[in-house]
mmCIF file of C-alpha atoms in Angstrom:
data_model
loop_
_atom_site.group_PDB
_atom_site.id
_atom_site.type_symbol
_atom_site.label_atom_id
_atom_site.label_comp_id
_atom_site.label_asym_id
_atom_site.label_seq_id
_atom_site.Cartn_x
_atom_site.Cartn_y
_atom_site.Cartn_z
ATOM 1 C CA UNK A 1 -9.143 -6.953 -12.132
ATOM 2 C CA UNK A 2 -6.306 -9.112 -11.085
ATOM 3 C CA UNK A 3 -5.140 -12.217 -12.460
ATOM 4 C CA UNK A 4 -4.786 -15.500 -10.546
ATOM 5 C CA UNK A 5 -1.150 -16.508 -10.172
ATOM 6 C CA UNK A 6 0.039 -19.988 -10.098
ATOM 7 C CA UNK A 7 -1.224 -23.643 -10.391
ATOM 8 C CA UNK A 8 -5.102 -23.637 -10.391
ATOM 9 C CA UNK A 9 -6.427 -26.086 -7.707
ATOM 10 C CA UNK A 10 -9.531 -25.005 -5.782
ATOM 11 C CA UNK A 11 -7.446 -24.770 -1.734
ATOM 12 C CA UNK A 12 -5.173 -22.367 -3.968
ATOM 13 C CA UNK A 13 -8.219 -20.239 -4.520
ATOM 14 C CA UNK A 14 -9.251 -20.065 -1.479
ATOM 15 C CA UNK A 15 -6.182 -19.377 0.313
ATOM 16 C CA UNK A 16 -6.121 -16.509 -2.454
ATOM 17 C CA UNK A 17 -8.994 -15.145 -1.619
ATOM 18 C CA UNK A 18 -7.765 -14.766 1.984
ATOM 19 C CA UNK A 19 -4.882 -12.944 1.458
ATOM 20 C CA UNK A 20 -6.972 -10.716 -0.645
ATOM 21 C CA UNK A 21 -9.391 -10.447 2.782
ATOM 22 C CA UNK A 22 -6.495 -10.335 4.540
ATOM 23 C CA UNK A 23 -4.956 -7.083 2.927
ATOM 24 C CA UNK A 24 -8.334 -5.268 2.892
ATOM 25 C CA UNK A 25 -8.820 -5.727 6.635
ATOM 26 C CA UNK A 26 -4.897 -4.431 7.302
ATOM 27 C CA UNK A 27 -5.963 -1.481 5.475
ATOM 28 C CA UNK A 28 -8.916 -0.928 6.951
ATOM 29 C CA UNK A 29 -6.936 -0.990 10.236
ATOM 30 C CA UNK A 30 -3.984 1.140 9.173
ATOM 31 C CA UNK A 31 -6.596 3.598 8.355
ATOM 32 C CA UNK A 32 -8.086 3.287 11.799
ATOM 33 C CA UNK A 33 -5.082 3.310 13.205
ATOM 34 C CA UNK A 34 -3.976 6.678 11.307
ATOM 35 C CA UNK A 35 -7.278 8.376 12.246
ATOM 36 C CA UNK A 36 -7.116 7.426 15.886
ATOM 37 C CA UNK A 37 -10.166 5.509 15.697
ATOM 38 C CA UNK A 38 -7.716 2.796 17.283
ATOM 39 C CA UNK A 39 -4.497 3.207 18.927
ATOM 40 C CA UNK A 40 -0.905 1.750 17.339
ATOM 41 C CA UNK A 41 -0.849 -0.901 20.025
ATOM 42 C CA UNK A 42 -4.742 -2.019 19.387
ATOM 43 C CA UNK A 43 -3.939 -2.098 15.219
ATOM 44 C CA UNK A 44 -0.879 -4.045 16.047
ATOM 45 C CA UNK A 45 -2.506 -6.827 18.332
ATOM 46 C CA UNK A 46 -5.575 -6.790 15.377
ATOM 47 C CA UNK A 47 -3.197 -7.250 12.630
ATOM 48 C CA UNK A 48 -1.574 -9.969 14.709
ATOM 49 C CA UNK A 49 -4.266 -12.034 15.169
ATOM 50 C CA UNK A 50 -5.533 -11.574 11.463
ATOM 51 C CA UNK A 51 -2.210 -12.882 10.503
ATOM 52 C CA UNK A 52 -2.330 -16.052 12.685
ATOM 53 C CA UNK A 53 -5.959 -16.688 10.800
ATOM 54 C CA UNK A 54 -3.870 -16.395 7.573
ATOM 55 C CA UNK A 55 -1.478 -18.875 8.596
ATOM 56 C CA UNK A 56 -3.556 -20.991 10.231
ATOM 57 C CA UNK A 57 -5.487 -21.234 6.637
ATOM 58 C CA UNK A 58 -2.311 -21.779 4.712
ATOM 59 C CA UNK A 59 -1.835 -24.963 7.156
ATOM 60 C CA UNK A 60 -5.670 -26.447 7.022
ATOM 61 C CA UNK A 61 -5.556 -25.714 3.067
ATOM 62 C CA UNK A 62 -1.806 -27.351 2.988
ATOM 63 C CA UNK A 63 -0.285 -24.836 0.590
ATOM 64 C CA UNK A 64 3.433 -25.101 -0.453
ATOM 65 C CA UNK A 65 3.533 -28.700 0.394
ATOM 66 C CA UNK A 66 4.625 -31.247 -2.118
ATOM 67 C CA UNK A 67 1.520 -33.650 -2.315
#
């Protein structure tokens, strides 16, 4: 099991537990993507739009700014 890193607020958690969703669903697409389930270009536009979602979360949850 992991450890949490950094200051403990409950938006921190959150956005943790996004980038933890967020790195299980680019591996579930790599591996998609490696069996031809999915081609490169359809992985790539996937893994695009998953990492919009990720920033847009970062933004709404307002982490890295000094409050």
């Amino acid at each position: 099991m992991n450890s949490y890193k950094g200051e403990f607020t409950l938006d921190n958690l959150v956005f943790n537990a996004n980038v933890k969703e967020f790195t299980h669903q680019i591996s579930d697409i790599y591996g998609l993507s490696n069996q031809g389930t999915i081609s490169q270009k359809e992985a790539y536009t996937q893994i695009q739009v998953l990492f919009e979602a990720l920033k847009r979360s970062k933004q709404e949850l307002r982490i890295g700014e000094n409050s």
